Structures are given as C-alpha cells and as structure tokens.
CSV table of C-alpha atoms in Angstrom, one decimal:
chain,number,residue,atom,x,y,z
Z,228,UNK,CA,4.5,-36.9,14.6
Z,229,UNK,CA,5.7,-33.2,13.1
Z,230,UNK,CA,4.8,-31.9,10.0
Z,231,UNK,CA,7.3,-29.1,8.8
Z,232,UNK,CA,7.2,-26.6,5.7
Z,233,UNK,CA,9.6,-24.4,5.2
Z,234,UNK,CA,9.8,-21.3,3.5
Z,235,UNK,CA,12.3,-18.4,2.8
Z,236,UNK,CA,11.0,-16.3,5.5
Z,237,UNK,CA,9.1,-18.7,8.4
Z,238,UNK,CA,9.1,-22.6,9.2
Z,239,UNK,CA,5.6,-23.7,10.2
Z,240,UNK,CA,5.3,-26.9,12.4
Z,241,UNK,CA,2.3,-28.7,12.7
Z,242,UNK,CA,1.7,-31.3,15.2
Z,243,UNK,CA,-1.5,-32.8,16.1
Z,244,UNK,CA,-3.5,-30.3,14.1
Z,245,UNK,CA,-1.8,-27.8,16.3
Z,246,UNK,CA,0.4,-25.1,14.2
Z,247,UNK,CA,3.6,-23.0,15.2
Z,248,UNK,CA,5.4,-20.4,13.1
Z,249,UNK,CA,8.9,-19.6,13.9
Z,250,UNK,CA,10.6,-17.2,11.3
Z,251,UNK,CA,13.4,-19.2,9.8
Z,252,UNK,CA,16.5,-17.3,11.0
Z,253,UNK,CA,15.7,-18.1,14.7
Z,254,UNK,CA,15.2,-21.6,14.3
Z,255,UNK,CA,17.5,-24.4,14.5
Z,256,UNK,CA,16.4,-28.0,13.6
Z,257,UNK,CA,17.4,-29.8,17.0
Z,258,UNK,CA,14.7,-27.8,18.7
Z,259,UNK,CA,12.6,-31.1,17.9
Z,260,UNK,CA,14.1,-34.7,18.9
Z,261,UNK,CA,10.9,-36.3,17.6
Z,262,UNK,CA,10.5,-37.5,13.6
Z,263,UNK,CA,9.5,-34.3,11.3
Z,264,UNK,CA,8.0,-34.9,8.0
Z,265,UNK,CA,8.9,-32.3,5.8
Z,266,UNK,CA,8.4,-30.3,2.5
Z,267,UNK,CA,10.7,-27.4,1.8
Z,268,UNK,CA,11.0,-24.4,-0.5
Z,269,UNK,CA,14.3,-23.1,1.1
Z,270,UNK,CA,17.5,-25.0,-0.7
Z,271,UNK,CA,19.6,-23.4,2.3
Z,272,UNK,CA,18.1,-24.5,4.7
Z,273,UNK,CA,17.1,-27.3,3.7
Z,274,UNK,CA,21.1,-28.6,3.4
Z,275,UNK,CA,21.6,-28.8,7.2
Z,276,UNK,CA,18.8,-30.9,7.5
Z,277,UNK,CA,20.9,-33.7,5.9
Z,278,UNK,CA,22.9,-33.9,9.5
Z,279,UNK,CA,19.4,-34.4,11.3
Z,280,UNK,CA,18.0,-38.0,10.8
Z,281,UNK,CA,15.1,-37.3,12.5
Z,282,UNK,CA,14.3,-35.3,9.7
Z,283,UNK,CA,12.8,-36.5,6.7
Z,284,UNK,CA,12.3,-34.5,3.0
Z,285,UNK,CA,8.9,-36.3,2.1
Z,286,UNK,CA,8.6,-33.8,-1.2
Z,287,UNK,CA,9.3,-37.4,-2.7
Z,288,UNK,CA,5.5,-38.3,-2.1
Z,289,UNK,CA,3.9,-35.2,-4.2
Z,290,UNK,CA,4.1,-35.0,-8.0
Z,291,UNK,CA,2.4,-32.8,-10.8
Z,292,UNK,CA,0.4,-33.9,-13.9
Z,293,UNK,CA,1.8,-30.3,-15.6
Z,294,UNK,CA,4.2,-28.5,-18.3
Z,295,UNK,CA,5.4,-26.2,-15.5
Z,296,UNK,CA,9.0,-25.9,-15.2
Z,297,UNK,CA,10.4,-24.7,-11.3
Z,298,UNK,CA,6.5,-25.4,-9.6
Z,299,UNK,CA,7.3,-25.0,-5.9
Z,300,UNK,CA,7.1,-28.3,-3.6
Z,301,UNK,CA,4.4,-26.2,-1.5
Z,302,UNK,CA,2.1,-25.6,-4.6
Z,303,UNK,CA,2.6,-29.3,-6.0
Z,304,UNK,CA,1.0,-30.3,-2.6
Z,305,UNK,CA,-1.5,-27.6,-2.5
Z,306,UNK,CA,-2.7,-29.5,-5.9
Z,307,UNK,CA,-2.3,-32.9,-4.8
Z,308,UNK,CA,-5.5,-34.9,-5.6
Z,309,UNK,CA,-7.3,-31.8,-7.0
Z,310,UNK,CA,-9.3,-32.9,-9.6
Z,311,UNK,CA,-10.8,-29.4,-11.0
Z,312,UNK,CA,-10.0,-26.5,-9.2
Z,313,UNK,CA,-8.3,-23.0,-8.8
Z,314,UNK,CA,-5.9,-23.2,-5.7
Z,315,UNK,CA,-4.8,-20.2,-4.0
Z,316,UNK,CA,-2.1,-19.8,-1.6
Z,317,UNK,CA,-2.1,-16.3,0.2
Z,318,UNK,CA,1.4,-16.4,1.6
Z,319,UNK,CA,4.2,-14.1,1.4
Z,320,UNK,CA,3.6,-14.2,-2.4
Z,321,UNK,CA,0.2,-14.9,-3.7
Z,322,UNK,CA,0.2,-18.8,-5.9
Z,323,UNK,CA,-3.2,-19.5,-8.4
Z,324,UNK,CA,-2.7,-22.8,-9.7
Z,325,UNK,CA,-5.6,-23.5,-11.8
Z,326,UNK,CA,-6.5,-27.6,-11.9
Z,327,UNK,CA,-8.5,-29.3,-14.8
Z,328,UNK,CA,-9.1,-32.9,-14.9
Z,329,UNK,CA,-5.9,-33.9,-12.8
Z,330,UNK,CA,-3.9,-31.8,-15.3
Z,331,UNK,CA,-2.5,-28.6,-13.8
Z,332,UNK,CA,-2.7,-26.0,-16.9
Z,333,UNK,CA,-0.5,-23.4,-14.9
Z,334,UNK,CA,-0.2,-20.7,-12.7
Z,335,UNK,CA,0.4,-16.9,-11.4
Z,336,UNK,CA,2.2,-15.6,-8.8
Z,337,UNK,CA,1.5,-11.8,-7.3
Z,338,UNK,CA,2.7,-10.1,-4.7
Z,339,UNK,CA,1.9,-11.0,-0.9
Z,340,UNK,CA,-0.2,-8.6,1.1
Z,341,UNK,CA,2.2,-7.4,3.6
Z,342,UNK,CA,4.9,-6.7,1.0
Z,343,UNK,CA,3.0,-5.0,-1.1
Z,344,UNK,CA,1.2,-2.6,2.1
Z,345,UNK,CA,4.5,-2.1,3.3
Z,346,UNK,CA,5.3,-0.8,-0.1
Z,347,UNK,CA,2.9,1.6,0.0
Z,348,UNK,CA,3.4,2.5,3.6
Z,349,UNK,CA,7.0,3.6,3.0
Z,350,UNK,CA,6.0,5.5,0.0
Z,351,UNK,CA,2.5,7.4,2.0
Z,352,UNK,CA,3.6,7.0,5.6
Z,353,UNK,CA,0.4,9.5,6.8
Z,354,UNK,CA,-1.4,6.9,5.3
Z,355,UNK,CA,-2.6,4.0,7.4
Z,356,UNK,CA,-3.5,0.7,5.4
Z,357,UNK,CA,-3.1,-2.1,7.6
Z,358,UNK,CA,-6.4,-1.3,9.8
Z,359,UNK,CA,-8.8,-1.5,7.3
Z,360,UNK,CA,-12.0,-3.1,6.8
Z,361,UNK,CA,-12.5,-4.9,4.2
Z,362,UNK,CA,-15.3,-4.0,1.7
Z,363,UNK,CA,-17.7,-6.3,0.1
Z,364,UNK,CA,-16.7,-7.0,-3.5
Z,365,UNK,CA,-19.6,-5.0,-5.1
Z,366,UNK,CA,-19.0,-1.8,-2.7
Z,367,UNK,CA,-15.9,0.8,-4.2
Z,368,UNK,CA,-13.7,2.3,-1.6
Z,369,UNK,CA,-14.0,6.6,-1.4
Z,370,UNK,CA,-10.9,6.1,0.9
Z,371,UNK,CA,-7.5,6.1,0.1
Z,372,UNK,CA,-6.6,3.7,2.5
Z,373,UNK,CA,-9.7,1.1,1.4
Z,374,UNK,CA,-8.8,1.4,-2.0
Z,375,UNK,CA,-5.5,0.0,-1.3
Z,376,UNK,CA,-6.9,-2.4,1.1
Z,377,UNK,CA,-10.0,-3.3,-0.6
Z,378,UNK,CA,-7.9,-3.0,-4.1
Z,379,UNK,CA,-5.6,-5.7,-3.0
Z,380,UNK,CA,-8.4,-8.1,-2.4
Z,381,UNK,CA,-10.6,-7.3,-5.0
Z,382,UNK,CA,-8.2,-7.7,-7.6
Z,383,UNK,CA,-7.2,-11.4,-6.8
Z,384,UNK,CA,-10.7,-12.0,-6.3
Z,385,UNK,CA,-11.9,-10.8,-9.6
Z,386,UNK,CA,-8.5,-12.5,-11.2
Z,387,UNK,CA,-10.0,-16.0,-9.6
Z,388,UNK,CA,-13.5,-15.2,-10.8
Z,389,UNK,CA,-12.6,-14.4,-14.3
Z,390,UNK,CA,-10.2,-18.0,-14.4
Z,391,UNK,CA,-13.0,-20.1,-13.1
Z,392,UNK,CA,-15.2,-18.5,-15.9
Z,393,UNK,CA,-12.5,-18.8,-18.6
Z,394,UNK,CA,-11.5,-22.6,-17.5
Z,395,UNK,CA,-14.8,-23.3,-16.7
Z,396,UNK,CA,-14.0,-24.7,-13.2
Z,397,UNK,CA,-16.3,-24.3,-10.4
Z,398,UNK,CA,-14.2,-25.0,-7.1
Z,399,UNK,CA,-11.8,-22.7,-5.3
Z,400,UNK,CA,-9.7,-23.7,-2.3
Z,401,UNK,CA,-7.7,-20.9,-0.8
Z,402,UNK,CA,-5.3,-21.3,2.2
Z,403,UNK,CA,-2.4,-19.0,3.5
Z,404,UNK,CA,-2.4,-16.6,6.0
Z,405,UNK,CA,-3.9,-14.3,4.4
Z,406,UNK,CA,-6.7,-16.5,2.5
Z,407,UNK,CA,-9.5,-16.2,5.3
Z,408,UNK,CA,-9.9,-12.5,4.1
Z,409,UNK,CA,-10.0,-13.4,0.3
Z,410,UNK,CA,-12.6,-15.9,0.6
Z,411,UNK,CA,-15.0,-13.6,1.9
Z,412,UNK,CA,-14.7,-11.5,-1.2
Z,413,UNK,CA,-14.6,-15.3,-3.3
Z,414,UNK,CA,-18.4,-16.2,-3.5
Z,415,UNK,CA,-18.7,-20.3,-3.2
Z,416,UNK,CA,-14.6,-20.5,-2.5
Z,417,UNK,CA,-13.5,-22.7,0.4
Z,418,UNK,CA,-11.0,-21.4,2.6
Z,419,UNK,CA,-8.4,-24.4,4.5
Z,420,UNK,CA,-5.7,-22.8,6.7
Z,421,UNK,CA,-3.4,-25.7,6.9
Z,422,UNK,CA,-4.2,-27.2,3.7
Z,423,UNK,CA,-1.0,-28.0,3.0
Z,424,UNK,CA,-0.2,-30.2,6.1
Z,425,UNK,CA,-3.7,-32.2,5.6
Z,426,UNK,CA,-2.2,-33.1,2.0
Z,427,UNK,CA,1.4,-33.8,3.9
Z,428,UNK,CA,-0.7,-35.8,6.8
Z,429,UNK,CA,-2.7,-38.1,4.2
Z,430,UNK,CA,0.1,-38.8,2.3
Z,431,UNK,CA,2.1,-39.7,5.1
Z,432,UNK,CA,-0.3,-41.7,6.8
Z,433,UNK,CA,0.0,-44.1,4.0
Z,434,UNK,CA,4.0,-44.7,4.4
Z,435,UNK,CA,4.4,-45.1,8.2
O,279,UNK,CA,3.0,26.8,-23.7
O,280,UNK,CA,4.2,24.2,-21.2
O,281,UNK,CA,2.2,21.9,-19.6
O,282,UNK,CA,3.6,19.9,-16.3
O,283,UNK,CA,2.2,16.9,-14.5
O,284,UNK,CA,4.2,17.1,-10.9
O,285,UNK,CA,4.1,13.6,-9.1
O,286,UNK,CA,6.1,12.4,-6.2
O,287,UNK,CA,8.8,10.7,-8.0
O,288,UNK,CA,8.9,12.7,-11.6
O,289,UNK,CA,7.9,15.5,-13.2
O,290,UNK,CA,6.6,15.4,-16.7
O,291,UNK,CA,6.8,18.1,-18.8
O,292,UNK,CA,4.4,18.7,-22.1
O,293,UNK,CA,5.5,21.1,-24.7
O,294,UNK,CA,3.4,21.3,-28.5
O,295,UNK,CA,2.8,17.3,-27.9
O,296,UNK,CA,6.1,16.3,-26.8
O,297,UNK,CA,7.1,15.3,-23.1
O,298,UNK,CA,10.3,14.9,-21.3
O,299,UNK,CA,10.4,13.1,-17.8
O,300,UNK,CA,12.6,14.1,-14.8
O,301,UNK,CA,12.9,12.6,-11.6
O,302,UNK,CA,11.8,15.0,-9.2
O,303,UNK,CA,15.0,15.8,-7.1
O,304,UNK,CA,17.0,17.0,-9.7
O,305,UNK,CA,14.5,19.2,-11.3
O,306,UNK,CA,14.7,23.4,-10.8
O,307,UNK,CA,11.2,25.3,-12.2
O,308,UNK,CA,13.7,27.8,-12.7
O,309,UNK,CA,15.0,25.6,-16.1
O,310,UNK,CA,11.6,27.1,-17.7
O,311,UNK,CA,11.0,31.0,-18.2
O,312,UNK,CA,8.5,30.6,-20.5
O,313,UNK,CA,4.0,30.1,-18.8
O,314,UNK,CA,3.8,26.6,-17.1
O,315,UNK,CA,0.2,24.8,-16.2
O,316,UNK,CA,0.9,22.4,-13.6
O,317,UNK,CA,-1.1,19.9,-11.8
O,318,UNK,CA,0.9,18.7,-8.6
O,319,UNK,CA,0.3,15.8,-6.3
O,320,UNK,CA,3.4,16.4,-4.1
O,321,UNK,CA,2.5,19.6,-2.0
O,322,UNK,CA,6.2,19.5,-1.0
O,323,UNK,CA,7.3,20.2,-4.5
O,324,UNK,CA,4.1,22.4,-5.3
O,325,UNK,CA,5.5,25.0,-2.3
O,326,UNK,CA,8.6,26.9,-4.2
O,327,UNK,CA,6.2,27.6,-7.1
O,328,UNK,CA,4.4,30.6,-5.4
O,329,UNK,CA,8.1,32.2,-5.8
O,330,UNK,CA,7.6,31.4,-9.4
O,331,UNK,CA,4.9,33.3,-10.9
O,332,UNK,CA,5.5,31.8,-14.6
O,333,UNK,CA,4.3,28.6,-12.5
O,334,UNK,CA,0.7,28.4,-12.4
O,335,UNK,CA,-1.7,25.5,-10.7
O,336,UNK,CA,-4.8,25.1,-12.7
O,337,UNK,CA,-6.5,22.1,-10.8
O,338,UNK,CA,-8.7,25.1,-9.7
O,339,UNK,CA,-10.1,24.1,-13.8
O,340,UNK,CA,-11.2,20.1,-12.7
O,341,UNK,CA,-13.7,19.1,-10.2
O,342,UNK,CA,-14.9,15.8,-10.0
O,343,UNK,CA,-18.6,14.4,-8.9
O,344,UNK,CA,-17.4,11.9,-6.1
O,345,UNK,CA,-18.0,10.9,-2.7
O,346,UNK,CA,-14.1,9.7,-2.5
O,347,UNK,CA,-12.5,11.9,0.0
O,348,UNK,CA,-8.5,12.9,-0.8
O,349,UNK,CA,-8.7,11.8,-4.9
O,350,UNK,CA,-5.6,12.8,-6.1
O,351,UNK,CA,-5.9,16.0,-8.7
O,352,UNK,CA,-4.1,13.6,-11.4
O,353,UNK,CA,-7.1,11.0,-11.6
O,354,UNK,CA,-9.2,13.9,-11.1
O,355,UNK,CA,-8.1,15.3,-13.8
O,356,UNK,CA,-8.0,11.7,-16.0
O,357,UNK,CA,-11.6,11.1,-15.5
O,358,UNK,CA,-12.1,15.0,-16.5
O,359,UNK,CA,-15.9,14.9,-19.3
O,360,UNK,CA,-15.9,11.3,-18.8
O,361,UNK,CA,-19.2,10.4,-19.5
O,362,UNK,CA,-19.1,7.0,-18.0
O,363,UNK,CA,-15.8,4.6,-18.4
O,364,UNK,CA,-13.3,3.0,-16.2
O,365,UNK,CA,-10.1,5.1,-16.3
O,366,UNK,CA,-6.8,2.9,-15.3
O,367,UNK,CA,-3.4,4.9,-14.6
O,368,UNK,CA,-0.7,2.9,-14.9
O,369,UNK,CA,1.6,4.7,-12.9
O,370,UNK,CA,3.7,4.0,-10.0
O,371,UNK,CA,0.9,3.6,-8.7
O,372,UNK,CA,-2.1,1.8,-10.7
O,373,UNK,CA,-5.1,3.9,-9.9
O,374,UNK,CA,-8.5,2.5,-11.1
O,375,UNK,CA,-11.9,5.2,-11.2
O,376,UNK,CA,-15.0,4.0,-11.9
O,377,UNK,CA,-17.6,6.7,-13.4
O,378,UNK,CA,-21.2,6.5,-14.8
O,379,UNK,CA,-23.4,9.3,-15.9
O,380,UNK,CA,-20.2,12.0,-15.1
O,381,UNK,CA,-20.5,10.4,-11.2
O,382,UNK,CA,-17.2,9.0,-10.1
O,383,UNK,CA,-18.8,5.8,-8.2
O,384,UNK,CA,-15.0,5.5,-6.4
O,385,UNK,CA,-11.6,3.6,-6.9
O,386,UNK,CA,-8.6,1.1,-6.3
O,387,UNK,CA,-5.0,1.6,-6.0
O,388,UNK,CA,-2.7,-1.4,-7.1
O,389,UNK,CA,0.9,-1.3,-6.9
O,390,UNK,CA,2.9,-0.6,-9.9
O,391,UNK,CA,4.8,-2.9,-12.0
O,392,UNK,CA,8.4,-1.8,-11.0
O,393,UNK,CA,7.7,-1.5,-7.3
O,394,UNK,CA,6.1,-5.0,-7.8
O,395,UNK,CA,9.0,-6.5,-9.7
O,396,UNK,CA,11.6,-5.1,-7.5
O,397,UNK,CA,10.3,-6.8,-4.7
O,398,UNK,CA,10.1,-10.2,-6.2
O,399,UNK,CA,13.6,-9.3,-7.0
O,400,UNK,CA,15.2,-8.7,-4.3
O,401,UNK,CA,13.3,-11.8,-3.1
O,402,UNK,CA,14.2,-14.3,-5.9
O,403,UNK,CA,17.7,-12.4,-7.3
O,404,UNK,CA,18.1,-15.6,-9.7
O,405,UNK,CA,14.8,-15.1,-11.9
O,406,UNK,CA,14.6,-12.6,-14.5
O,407,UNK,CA,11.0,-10.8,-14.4
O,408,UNK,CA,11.8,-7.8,-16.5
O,409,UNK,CA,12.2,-9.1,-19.7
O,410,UNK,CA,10.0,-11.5,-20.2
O,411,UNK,CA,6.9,-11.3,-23.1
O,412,UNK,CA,3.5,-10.4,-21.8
O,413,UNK,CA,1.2,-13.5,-22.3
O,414,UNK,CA,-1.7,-13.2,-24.4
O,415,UNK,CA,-4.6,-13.3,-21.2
O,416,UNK,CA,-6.1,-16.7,-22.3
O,417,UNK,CA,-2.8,-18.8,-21.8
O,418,UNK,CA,-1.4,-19.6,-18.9
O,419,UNK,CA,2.2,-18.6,-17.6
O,420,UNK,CA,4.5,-22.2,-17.1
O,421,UNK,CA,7.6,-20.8,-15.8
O,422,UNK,CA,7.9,-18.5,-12.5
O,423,UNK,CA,9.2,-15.6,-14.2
O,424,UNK,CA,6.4,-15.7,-16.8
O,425,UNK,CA,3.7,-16.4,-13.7
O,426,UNK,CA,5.3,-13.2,-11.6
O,427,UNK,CA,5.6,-11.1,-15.3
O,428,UNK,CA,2.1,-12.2,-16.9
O,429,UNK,CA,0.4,-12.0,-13.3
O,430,UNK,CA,0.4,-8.9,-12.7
O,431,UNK,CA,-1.0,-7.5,-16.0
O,432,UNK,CA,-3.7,-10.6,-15.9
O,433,UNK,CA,-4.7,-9.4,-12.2
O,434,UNK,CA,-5.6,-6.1,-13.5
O,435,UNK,CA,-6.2,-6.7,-16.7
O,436,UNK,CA,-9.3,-9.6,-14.7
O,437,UNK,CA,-10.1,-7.0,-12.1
O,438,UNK,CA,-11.1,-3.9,-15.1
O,439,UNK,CA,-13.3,-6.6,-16.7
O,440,UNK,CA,-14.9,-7.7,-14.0
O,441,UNK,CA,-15.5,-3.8,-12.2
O,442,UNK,CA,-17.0,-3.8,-15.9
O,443,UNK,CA,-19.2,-6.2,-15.8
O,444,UNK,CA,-20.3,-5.7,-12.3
O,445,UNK,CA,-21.2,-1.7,-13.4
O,446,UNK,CA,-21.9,-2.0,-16.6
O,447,UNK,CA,-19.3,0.1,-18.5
O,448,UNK,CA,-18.1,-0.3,-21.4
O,449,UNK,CA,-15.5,2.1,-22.1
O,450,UNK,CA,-12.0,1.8,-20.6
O,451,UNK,CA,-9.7,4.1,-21.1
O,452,UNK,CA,-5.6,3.4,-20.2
O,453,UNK,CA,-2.8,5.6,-19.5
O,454,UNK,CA,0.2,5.9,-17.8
O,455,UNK,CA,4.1,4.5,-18.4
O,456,UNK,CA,2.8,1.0,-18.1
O,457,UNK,CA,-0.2,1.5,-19.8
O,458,UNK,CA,0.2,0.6,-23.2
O,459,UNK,CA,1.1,-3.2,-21.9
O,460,UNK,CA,-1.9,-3.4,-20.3
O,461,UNK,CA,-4.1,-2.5,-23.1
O,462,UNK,CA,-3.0,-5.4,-25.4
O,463,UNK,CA,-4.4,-7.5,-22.6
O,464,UNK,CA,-7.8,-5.7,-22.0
O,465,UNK,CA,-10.2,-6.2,-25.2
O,466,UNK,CA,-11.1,-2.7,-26.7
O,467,UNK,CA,-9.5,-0.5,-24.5
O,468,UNK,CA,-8.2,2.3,-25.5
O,469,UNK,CA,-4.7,3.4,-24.4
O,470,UNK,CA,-3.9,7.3,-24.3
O,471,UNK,CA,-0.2,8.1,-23.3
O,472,UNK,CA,-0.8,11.7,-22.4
O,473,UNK,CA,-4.5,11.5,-21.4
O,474,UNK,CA,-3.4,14.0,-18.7
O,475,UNK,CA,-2.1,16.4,-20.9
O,476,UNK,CA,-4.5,16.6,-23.1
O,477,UNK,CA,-7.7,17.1,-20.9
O,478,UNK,CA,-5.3,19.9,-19.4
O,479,UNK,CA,-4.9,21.4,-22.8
O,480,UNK,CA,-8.3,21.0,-23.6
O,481,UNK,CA,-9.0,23.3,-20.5
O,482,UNK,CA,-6.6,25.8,-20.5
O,483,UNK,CA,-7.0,26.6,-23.9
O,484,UNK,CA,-10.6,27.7,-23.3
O,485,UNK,CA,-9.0,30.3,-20.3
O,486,UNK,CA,-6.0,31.5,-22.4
C-alpha cells in the first residue's frame, strides 16, 4: 500500500513507513502500478489523477469540526482526532491550527523557512544563514546570521507558547520538515515527521 | 537642517519634522545644498558622500553597550539612552533589540511584511493578503488570507511579549513603516514613526 500527499512544490510517498520526496514537476503518476491512497493540495495535479484508477483521492475520509473557510486537506488531517492541541506543520509555509475540545477555533499561516532565508540571502548575499546553529530559546543571537536563524525559530516558538497560554491548551504536535528544529525550542511539544500519513494510514486501515 | 536615514532600498529624508522617502537608485545628494546628518547602512551609497562635504556621517555620535558583532548603525542608533525596553523596527527588515540597564543583551531579524506577502503572492496569485484588517490578537484568523495577513503581526506581536516576559522589560518601543500596525497588537507599546530622527536630532543639536 502507498500513501501519497501532494503539494505545490513536492509529492511525498510513503510506503511501509518508508518516505520518498520527489518534487512535483518530475513526477508522473504511472511511476507506481500499485494502489496509492491519496490527499492532495494541488488542484492541477490532482486532475490527471482522474485517468489513473490506481489512484484514489481519500480526502473524503477527513473532515473538520471548524468555521474555517478554504482549510487545506493536509491541515484537516494534521487535526484529525485531536482533541486539544496546537498543530504545527513546518512545511514550505508554516500551518498553527489550534484544537479545543474537537473544535478547531482557527489558524495562522507564516512563511516557510527556506523561503524566507532565501529572502534574505538575495537581499545580504555576504551573509551566510543557512549553517547556523540554532540557539536555545532563552539565549539572544550577537550574530547577524543567528538572529535571522535563531529569529525564525524563536518567533514561531514564542507564537505557540503564547496560544497555548491564551487557549489554555497544553499539547503541541509539530511535523514538517522543518518541525524537528522547532521542537527543540517548544518545551513539552512533540515532534511526528510523517504525521500526516499515520492519520492517512489509520483512516485507511478502517476502509480496505 | 536635514536629517537623512540611508538604507539599502530608500533614503529618508527629515527636514523641521517632516520626511520624504526615495528609493535609493534614483536619489542624487546633489538635490540638497543645504548641511545633511546622515546615518547610512549601505556603504555602497555612503562612498560618493566624501565628494559631498555638505554630507556629513554622524554615527561617530552613537555607541551602543553590546556584545553583538556587525549591529547595524540604524538600531544602534534606535536603542540610543534606552534605559531598558525592547525596541522593534518595522522595516524591511523587522529588527528586534533587547536592552536592560543601557546593555543591549542582543537581537532578532524577521522578515518584513511586504517581502513576506509578496512571497505568499507569487505563491497563491488568487488570495488577496494586502488588504485585509488586522485581527485583534485574541481572535483567531478563519480564512487564509486573514491567517497569512493576521499571522505575521500575531508572530511578532507573541514573540515581543514573550522576549518580555522572559527579560523582564516592560517598555516597548515601535517604529518603522509597519510599525504603527503592529502596535495596535502589542498592549502598551508605544509606536514612534521617526524614532530615528529624533534621537539623531537630539544629538546633533548638542554638537551644532
């Protein structure tokens, strides 16, 4: 069995807890014969999946308790069965979806990490960002390049710290590529790379 | 008396409490014949005033106690007789200095709000970020354009309170183009539009 979620800029496929990451444009969906579960946040691509039967939307199975107009598929199943929580996705944009009761109450959406260095970079190119260490949360950078590095990190953090303390919500589940980092810096958070394809897998697991 | 704050994309020019902006590139120092005091951040720039001698640099007035190697002259200048307070420059860049008893403990960089917006605009051409109304910080955004808009005042705006907490400060001051926004979101802050200019003036009119 594949798992598939596709995004604007890469395609991850999961099989057997085993994850690949092909970026979208060099992928074509007859690559894989077997039967691919999938979720998907790319309309385009998503319309030539139609022709593959092999290939089955499963966004069908997920649904949110919430007011949100235009929630992405891969943040309804980042929330799926959360009862309280603050979920953070640290993709190519940054998701917070904050959880209370079932209910989701709503959400931000910042900037990803590499966009937002690569800003920068273009804009200082004697600077160089991307090597940095990253500093504990109660340590300021007297660098330049850390307090972009560090900055970046901190600030989500202290966003998510200050949301648990307003919705008085204790757990925080971070995934995405870049999530490892920011639950370092996120006392008591627990960080899940492939979050989203346990939620796909327990879902599906049910139907088949 | 002029007054000039030279950055990398504009120069911004004080005269008697009243300042123009011009983008850099089609600026000419020869346009004033009259004494200009200029802090510069862009050494490229700063290089044809020697052949000015109306043109003179008076970051030679600001010194600030720090450990933080390559501080820019402009927050230098911004934290200038701060006593102790967090000093946020909402720039195009967002710089954040934290000082306490006249030390400058260090600092953060964010990105900006346009360089952020355009990004998620050139991502997601159908929303429209730029116009939307600023959330008040205890509700939370329900539409993506709201979540990108709201977001990325509410990161800062969670990040300031927090480096307050954590340091126990409790003045924050705010300046810069995007400044005044970010105020209505941080709870007794006080937002200066031309902070820069007037510690400048302050100074310069003790030398003149």
């Amino acid at each position: 069995m594949y798992l598939a979620d596709i995004g604007n800029s890469n395609i991850k496929i999961w099989r057997d807890g085993e994850v690949d990451i092909f970026p979208i444009h060099s992928f074509s969906p007859n690559q894989i014969l077997d039967r691919v579960f999938y979720i998907s946040s790319n309309p385009n691509f998503s319309k030539q999946l139609h022709n593959f039967p092999n290939w089955k939307d499963v966004s069908y199975l997920f649904h949110a308790n919430t007011q949100y107009r235009t929630l992405g598929i891969d943040r309804i199943v980042a929330i799926d069965e959360v009862e309280s929580g603050i979920v953070v996705d640290m993709g190519t944009a940054v998701t917070i979806d904050i959880v209370r009761n079932f209910q989701h109450l709503g959400g931000y959406i910042l900037l990803g990490k590499k966009a937002s260095f690569e800003t920068f970079q273009n804009k200082t190119p004697h600077l160089n960002i991307a090597d940095r260490k990253l500093h504990q949360i109660d340590t300021l950078p007297l660098f330049s390049e850390d307090a972009i590095y560090s900055g970046f990190f901190h600030s989500i953090a202290n966003f998510v710290i200050g949301l648990k303390e307003r919705y008085k919500i204790e757990e925080v589940l971070i995934t995405g590529g870049d999530g490892e980092e920011l639950s370092k810096v996120v006392k008591n958070s627990k960080f899940r790379r492939w979050l989203l394809f346990e939620k796909m897998e327990k879902r599906i697991r049910k139907i088949i």
